[in-house]
PDB file of C-alpha atoms in Angstrom:
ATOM      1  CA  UNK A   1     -22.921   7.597  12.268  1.00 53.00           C
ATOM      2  CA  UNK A   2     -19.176   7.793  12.359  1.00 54.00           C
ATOM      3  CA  UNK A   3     -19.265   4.216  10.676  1.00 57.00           C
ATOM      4  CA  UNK A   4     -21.123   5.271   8.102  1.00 63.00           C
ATOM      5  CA  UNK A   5     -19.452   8.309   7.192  1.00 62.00           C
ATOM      6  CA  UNK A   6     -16.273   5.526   6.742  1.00 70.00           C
ATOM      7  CA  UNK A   7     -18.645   3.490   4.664  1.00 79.00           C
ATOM      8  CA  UNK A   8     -20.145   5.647   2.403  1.00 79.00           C
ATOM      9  CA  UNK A   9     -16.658   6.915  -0.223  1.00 80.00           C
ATOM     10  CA  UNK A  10     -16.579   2.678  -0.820  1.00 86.00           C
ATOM     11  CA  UNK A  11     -20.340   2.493  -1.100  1.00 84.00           C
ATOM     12  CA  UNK A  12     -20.851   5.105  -3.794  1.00 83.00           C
ATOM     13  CA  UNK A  13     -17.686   3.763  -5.281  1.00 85.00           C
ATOM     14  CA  UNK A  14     -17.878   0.460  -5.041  1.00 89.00           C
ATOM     15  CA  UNK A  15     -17.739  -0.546  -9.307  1.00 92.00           C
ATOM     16  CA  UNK A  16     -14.722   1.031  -8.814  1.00 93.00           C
ATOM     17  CA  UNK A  17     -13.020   0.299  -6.081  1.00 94.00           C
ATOM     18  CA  UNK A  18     -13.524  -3.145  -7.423  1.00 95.00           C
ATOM     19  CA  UNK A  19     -11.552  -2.784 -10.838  1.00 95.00           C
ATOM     20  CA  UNK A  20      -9.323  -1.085  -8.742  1.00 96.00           C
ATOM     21  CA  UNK A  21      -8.790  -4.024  -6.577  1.00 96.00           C
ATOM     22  CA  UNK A  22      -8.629  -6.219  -9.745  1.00 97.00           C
ATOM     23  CA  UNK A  23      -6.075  -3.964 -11.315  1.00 96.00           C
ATOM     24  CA  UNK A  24      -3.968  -4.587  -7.971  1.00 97.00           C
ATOM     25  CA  UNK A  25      -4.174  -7.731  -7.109  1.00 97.00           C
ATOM     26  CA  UNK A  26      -3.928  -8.938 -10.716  1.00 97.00           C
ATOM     27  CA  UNK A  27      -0.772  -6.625 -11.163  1.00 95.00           C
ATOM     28  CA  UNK A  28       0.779  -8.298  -7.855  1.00 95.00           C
ATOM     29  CA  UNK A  29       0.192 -11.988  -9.239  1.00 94.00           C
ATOM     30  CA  UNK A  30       1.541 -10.510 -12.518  1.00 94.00           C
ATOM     31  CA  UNK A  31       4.901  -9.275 -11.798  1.00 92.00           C
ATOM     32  CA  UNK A  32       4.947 -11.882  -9.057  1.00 90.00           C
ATOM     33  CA  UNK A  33       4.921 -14.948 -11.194  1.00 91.00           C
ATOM     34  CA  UNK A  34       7.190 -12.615 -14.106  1.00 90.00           C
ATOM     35  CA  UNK A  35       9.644 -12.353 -11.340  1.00 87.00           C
ATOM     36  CA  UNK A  36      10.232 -15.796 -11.219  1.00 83.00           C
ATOM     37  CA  UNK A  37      10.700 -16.679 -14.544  1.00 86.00           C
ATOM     38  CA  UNK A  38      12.586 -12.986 -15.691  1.00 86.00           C
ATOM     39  CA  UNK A  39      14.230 -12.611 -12.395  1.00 83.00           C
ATOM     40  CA  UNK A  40      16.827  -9.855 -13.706  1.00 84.00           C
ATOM     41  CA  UNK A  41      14.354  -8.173 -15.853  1.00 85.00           C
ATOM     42  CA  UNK A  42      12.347  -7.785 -13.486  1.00 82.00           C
ATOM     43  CA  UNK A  43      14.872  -6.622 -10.949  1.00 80.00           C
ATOM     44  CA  UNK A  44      16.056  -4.064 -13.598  1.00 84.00           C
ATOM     45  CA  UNK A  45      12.552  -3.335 -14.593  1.00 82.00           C
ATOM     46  CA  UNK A  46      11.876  -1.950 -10.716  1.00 82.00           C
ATOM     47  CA  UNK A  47      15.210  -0.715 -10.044  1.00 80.00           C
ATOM     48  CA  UNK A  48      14.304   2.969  -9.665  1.00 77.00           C
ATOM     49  CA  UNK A  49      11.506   1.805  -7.423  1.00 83.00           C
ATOM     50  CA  UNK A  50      13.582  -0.484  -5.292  1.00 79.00           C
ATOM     51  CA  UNK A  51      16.734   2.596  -5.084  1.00 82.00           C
ATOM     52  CA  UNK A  52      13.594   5.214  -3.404  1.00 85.00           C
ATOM     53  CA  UNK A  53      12.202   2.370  -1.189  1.00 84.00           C
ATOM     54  CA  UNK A  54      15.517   1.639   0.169  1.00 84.00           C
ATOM     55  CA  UNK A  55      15.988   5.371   0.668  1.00 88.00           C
ATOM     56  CA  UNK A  56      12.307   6.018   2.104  1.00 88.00           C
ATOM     57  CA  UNK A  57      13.449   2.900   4.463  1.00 86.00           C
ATOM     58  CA  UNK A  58      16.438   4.537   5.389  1.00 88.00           C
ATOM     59  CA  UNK A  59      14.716   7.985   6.328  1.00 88.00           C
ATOM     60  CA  UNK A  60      12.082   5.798   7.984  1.00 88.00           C
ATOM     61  CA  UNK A  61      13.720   3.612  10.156  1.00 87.00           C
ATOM     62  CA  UNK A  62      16.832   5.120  10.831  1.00 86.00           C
ATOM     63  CA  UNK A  63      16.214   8.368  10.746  1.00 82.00           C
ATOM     64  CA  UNK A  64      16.277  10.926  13.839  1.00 84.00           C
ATOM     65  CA  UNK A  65      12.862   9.831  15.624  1.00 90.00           C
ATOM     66  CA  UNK A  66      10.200   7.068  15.055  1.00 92.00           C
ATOM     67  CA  UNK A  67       7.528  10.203  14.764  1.00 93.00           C
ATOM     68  CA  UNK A  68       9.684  11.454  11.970  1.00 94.00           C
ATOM     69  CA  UNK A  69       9.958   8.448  10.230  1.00 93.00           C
ATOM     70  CA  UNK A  70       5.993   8.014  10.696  1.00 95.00           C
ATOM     71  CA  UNK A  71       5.791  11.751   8.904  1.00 95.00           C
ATOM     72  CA  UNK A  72       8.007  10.506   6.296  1.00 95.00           C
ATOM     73  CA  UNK A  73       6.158   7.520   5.840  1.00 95.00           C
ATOM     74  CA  UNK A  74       2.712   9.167   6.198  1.00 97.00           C
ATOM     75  CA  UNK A  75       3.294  12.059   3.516  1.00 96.00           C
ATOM     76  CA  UNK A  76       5.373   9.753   0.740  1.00 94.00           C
ATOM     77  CA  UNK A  77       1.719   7.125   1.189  1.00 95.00           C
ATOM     78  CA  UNK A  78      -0.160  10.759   0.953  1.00 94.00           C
ATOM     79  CA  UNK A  79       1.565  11.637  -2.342  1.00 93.00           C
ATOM     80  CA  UNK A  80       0.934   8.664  -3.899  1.00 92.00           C
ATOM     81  CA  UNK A  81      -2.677   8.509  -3.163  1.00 92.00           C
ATOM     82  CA  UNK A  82      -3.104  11.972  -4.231  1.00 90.00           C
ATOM     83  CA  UNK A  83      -1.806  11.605  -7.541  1.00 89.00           C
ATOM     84  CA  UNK A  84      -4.527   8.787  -8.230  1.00 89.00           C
ATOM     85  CA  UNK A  85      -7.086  10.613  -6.335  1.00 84.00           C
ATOM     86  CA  UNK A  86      -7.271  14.029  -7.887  1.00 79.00           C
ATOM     87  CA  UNK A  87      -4.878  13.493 -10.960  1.00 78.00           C
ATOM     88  CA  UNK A  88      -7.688  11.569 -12.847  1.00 74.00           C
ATOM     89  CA  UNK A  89      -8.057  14.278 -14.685  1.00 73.00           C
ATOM     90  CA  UNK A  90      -5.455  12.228 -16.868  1.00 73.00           C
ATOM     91  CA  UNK A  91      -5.953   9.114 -17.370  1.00 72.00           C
ATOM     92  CA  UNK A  92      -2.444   7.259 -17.017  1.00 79.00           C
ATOM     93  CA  UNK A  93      -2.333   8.942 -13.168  1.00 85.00           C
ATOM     94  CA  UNK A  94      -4.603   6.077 -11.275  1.00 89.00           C
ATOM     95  CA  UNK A  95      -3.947   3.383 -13.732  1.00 91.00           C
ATOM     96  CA  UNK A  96       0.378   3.628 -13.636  1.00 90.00           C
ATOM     97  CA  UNK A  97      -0.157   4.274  -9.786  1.00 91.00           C
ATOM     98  CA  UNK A  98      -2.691   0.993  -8.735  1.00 94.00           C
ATOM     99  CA  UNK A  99      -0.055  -0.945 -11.136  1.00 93.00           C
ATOM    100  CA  UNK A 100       2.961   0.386  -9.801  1.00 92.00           C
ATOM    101  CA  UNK A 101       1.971  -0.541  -6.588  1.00 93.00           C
ATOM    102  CA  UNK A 102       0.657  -3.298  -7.205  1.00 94.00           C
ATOM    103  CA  UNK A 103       3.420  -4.806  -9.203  1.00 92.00           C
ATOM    104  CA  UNK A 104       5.695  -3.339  -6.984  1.00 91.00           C
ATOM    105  CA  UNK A 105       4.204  -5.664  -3.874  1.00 92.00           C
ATOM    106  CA  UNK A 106       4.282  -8.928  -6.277  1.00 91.00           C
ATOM    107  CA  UNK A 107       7.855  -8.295  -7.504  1.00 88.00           C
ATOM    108  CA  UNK A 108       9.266  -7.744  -3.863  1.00 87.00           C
ATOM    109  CA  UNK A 109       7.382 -10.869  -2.631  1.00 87.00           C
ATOM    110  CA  UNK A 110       8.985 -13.206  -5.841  1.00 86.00           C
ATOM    111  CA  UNK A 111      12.339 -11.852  -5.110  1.00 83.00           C
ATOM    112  CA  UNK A 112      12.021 -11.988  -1.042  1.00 83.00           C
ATOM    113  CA  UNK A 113      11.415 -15.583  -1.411  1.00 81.00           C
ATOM    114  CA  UNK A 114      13.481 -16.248  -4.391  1.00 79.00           C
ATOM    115  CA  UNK A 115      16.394 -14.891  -1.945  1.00 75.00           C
ATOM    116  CA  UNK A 116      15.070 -17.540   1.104  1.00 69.00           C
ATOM    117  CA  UNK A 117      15.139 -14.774   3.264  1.00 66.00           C
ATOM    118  CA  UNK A 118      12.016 -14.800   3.839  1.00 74.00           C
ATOM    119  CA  UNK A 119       8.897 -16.979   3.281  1.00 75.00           C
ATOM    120  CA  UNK A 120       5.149 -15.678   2.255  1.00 75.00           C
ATOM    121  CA  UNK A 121       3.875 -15.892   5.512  1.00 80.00           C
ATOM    122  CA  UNK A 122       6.645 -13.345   7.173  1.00 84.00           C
ATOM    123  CA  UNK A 123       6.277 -11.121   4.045  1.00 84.00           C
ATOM    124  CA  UNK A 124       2.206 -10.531   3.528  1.00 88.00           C
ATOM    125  CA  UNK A 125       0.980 -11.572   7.284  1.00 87.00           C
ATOM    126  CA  UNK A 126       3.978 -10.384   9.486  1.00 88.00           C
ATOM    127  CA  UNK A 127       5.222  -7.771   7.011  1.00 88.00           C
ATOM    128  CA  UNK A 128       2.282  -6.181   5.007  1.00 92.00           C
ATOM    129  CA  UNK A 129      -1.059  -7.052   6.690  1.00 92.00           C
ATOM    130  CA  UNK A 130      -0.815  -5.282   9.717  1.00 93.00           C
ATOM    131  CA  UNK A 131      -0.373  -1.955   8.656  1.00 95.00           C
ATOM    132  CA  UNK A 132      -1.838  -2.676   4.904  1.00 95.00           C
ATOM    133  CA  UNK A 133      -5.290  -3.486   6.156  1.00 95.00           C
ATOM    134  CA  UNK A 134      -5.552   0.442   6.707  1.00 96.00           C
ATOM    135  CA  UNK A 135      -3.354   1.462   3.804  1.00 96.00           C
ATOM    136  CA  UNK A 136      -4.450  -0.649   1.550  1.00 96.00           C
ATOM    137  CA  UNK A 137      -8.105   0.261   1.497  1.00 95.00           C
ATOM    138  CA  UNK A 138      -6.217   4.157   1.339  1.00 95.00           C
ATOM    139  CA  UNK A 139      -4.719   3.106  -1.815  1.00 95.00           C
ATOM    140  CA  UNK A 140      -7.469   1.931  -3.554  1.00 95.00           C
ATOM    141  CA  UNK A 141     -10.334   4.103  -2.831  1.00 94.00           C
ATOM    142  CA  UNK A 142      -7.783   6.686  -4.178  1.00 94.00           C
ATOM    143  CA  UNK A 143      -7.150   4.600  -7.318  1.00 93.00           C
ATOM    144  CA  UNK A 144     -10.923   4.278  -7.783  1.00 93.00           C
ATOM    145  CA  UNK A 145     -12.175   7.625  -7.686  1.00 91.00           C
ATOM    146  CA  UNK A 146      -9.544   8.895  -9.892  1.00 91.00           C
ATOM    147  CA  UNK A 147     -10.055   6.070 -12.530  1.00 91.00           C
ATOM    148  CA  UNK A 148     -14.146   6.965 -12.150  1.00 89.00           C
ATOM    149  CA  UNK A 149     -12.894  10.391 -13.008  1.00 87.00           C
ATOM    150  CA  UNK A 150     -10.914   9.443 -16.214  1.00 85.00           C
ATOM    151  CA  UNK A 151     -13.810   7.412 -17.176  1.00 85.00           C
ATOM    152  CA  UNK A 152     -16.275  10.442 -17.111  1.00 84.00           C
ATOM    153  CA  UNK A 153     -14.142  12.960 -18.135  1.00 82.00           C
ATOM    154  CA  UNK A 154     -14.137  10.300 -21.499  1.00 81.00           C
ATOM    155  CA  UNK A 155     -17.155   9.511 -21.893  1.00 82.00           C
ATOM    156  CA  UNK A 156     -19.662  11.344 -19.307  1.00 79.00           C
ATOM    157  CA  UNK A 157     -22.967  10.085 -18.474  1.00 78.00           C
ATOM    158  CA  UNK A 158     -25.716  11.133 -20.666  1.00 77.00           C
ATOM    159  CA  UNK A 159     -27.310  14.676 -20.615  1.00 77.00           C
ATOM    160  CA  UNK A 160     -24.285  15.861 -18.286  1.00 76.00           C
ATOM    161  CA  UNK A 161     -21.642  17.898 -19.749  1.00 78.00           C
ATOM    162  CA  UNK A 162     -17.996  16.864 -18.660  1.00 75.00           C
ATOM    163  CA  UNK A 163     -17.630  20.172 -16.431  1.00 79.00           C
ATOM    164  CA  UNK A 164     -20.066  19.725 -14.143  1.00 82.00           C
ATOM    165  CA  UNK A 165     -19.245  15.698 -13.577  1.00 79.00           C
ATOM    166  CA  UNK A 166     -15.344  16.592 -13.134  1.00 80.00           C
ATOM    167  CA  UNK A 167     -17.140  19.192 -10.353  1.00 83.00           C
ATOM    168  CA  UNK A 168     -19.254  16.347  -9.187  1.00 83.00           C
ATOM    169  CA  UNK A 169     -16.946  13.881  -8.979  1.00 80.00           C
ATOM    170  CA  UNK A 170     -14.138  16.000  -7.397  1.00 83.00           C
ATOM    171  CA  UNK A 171     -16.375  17.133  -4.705  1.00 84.00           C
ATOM    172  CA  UNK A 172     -16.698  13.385  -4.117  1.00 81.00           C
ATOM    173  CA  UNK A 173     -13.004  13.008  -3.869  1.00 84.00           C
ATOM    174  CA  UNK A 174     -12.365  15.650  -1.733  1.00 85.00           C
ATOM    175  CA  UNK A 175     -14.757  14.234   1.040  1.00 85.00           C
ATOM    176  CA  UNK A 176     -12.961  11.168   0.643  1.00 89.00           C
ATOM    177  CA  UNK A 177      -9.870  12.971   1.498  1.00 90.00           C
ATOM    178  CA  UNK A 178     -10.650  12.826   5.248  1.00 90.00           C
ATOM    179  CA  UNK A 179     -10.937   8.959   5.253  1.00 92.00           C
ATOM    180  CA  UNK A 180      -7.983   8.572   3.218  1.00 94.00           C
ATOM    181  CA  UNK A 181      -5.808  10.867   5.639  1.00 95.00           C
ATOM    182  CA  UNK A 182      -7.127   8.697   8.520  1.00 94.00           C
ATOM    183  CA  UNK A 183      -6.348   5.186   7.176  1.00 95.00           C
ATOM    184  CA  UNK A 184      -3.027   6.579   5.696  1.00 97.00           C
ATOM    185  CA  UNK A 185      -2.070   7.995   8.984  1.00 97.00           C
ATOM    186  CA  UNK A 186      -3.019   5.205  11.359  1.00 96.00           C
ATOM    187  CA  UNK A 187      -1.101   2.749   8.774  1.00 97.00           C
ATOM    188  CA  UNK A 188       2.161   4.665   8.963  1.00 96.00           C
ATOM    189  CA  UNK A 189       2.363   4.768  12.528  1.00 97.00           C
ATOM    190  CA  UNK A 190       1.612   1.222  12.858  1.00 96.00           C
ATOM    191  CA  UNK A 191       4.388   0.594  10.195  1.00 94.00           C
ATOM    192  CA  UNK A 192       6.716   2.416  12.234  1.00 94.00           C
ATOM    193  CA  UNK A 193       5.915   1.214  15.791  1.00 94.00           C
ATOM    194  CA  UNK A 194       4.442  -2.136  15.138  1.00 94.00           C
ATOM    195  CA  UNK A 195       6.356  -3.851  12.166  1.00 91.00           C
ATOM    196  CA  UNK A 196       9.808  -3.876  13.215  1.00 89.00           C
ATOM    197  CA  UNK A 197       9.116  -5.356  16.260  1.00 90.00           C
ATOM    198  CA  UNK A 198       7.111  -7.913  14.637  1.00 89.00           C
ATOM    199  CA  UNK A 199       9.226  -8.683  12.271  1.00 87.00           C
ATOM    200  CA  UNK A 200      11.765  -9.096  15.071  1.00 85.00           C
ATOM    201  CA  UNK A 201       9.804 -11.511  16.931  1.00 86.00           C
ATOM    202  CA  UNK A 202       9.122 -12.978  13.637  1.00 82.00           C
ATOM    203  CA  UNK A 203      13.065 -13.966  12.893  1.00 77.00           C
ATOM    204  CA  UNK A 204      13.559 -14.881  16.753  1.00 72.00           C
ATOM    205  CA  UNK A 205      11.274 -17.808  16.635  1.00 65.00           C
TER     206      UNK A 205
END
């Protein structure tokens, strides 16, 4: 039961949650392989992004408890999701967010390795994966319903007026919400608790 109830927001969503991927993941190869060729560009391009996650880090990590920085953490990846989730209402809300994220992740990677400080390995599987296989799927299920939103608020489904599929599909995203909360939460406390020390153990060997 439980495992369905996790199921079911991809399920009914799953069109979506697949452009959604694809506007991710093809954004991440994007300004990954951009990086590399328009290194300073690029680095320019994502400065304001790179400024607030140095400062988010700093809050994080250094801050005055690990269960602070997971709140920090936890309510920044909350923001973000809920401005794709329920701001579909206009269009450029899910799309800029799945590509700023997206590109965001690809342009870090180019210019992690393009430094040598790191290879892809430590930055996706040590890095990323352990807490982004809960955040992640957070990210994107948000992107999805908010781009199914924009669609339908465009172009609605025949003999339903735009009102009453906004109503529809908001009441969709709204029992979402729980699942999203969840994975968001669990995914900042293992970024918190579990990163750095991997990461550590990462660089000691």
């Amino acid at each position: 039961m439980l495992f369905q109830l996790f199921i079911k927001p991809f399920s009914q969503h799953r069109k979506w949650f697949f452009l959604s991927s694809l506007l991710f993941f093809g954004s991440l190869f994007l300004f990954k392989a951009l990086a590399f060729i328009y290194y300073e560009e690029i680095l320019q391009l994502f400065s304001l992004f790179f400024d607030d996650l140095e400062e988010l880090a700093s809050d994080v990590f250094f801050g005055p408890s690990m269960w602070q920085g997971v709140r920090i953490l936890f309510m920044n990846n909350l923001r973000a999701s809920l401005m794709m989730l329920l701001g579909g209402i206009i269009l450029i809300f899910p799309i800029l967010g799945i590509i700023v994220n997206g590109g965001l992740v690809g342009a870090v990677s180019a210019l992690v390795l393009k430094e040598g400080s790191m290879g892809l390995f430590g930055f996706y599987v040590v890095g990323i994966l352990p807490h982004g296989i809960f955040e992640l799927p957070a990210i994107l299920l948000s992107g999805a319903i908010g781009l199914k939103i924009s669609k339908e608020i465009i172009s609605p489904p025949q003999n339903e007026s735009r009102k009453r599929r906004l109503k529809k599909n908001y009441q969709a995203a709204l029992w979402s919400l729980p699942l999203v909360i969840t994975l968001l939460a669990i995914a900042a406390v293992l970024e918190v608790f579990l990163t750095p020390w991997l990461m550590e153990l990462y660089f000691l060997t």
